[in-house]
Amino acid sequence: MLKGYFSAISEGKDTTVIYVWDVYDPSGNRLHRINGQMKAPSVNSAAGAGADSWKGVSPATMQAIADQTIDQFAAFLGGKAG
């Protein structure tokens, strides 16, 4: 099972998404943690200070995070199998 957490922080004209995924076994024990962050230009000028930072996150940024997550998850699973 995967359980994920996300935060978005606006920094000037950029938005940073911080992500954490915990990998659990069926008993609920955490086996592995995948984490990282991605900084990208904000897609909405209204996403500045005091606004909802998520408005500045593009679908492409979230797709890139998903791609990185799957790559890291596959590497973890590959390492467990050996």
Coordinates of C-alpha atoms in Angstrom, one line a residue:
M1 CA 0.0 0.0 0.0
L2 CA 1.2 3.6 -0.7
K3 CA 0.2 6.6 1.3
G4 CA 1.1 10.0 0.0
Y5 CA 1.5 13.5 1.4
F6 CA 1.9 16.7 -0.7
S7 CA 2.7 20.4 0.1
A8 CA 2.8 23.3 -2.3
I9 CA 4.8 26.4 -1.6
S10 CA 4.9 29.6 -3.7
E11 CA 8.3 31.2 -4.0
G12 CA 8.1 34.3 -6.2
K13 CA 7.3 33.2 -9.7
D14 CA 7.8 29.6 -8.9
T15 CA 5.9 26.9 -7.0
T16 CA 7.6 24.0 -5.2
V17 CA 5.7 20.8 -4.6
I18 CA 7.1 18.6 -1.8
Y19 CA 6.0 15.0 -1.8
V20 CA 6.4 12.0 0.5
W21 CA 5.1 8.5 -0.2
D22 CA 5.3 5.8 2.4
V23 CA 5.2 2.1 1.3
Y24 CA 3.5 -0.2 3.8
D25 CA 3.1 -4.0 4.0
P26 CA -0.3 -5.6 4.5
S27 CA 0.2 -5.4 8.3
G28 CA 0.7 -1.7 8.3
N29 CA 4.5 -1.6 8.8
R30 CA 6.3 1.0 6.8
L31 CA 8.8 -0.6 4.5
H32 CA 10.2 2.3 2.5
R33 CA 9.8 6.1 2.0
I34 CA 10.0 7.9 -1.3
N35 CA 10.3 11.7 -1.1
G36 CA 11.4 14.6 -3.1
Q37 CA 10.5 18.1 -4.4
M38 CA 10.0 19.7 -7.7
K39 CA 10.2 23.4 -8.4
A40 CA 8.5 24.8 -11.5
P41 CA 7.3 28.1 -12.8
S42 CA 3.8 29.0 -11.5
V43 CA 1.1 28.6 -14.0
N44 CA -1.1 31.2 -12.4
S45 CA 0.1 34.7 -11.5
A46 CA -2.5 34.7 -8.7
A47 CA -0.6 31.9 -6.9
G48 CA 1.7 34.3 -5.2
A49 CA 2.1 35.1 -1.5
G50 CA -1.0 34.6 0.5
A51 CA -2.9 32.8 -2.2
D52 CA -3.5 29.1 -2.6
S53 CA -0.2 27.7 -3.8
W54 CA -1.9 24.8 -5.5
K55 CA -3.3 27.2 -8.1
G56 CA 0.3 27.6 -9.4
V57 CA 1.0 23.9 -9.9
S58 CA 0.6 22.7 -13.5
P59 CA -0.6 19.2 -14.5
A60 CA 2.8 18.7 -16.1
T61 CA 4.5 19.2 -12.8
M62 CA 2.2 16.6 -11.1
Q63 CA 2.8 14.2 -14.0
A64 CA 6.6 14.6 -13.6
I65 CA 6.2 13.9 -9.9
A66 CA 4.1 10.8 -10.7
D67 CA 6.8 9.6 -13.2
Q68 CA 9.6 10.0 -10.6
T69 CA 7.5 8.3 -7.9
I70 CA 6.8 5.3 -10.1
D71 CA 10.5 5.0 -11.1
Q72 CA 11.5 5.1 -7.5
F73 CA 8.8 2.6 -6.5
A74 CA 9.8 0.2 -9.2
A75 CA 13.4 0.4 -8.2
F76 CA 12.4 -0.4 -4.6
L77 CA 10.3 -3.4 -5.7
G78 CA 13.2 -4.6 -8.0
G79 CA 15.6 -4.4 -5.1
K80 CA 13.3 -6.4 -2.8
A81 CA 12.9 -9.2 -5.4
G82 CA 16.7 -9.8 -5.5

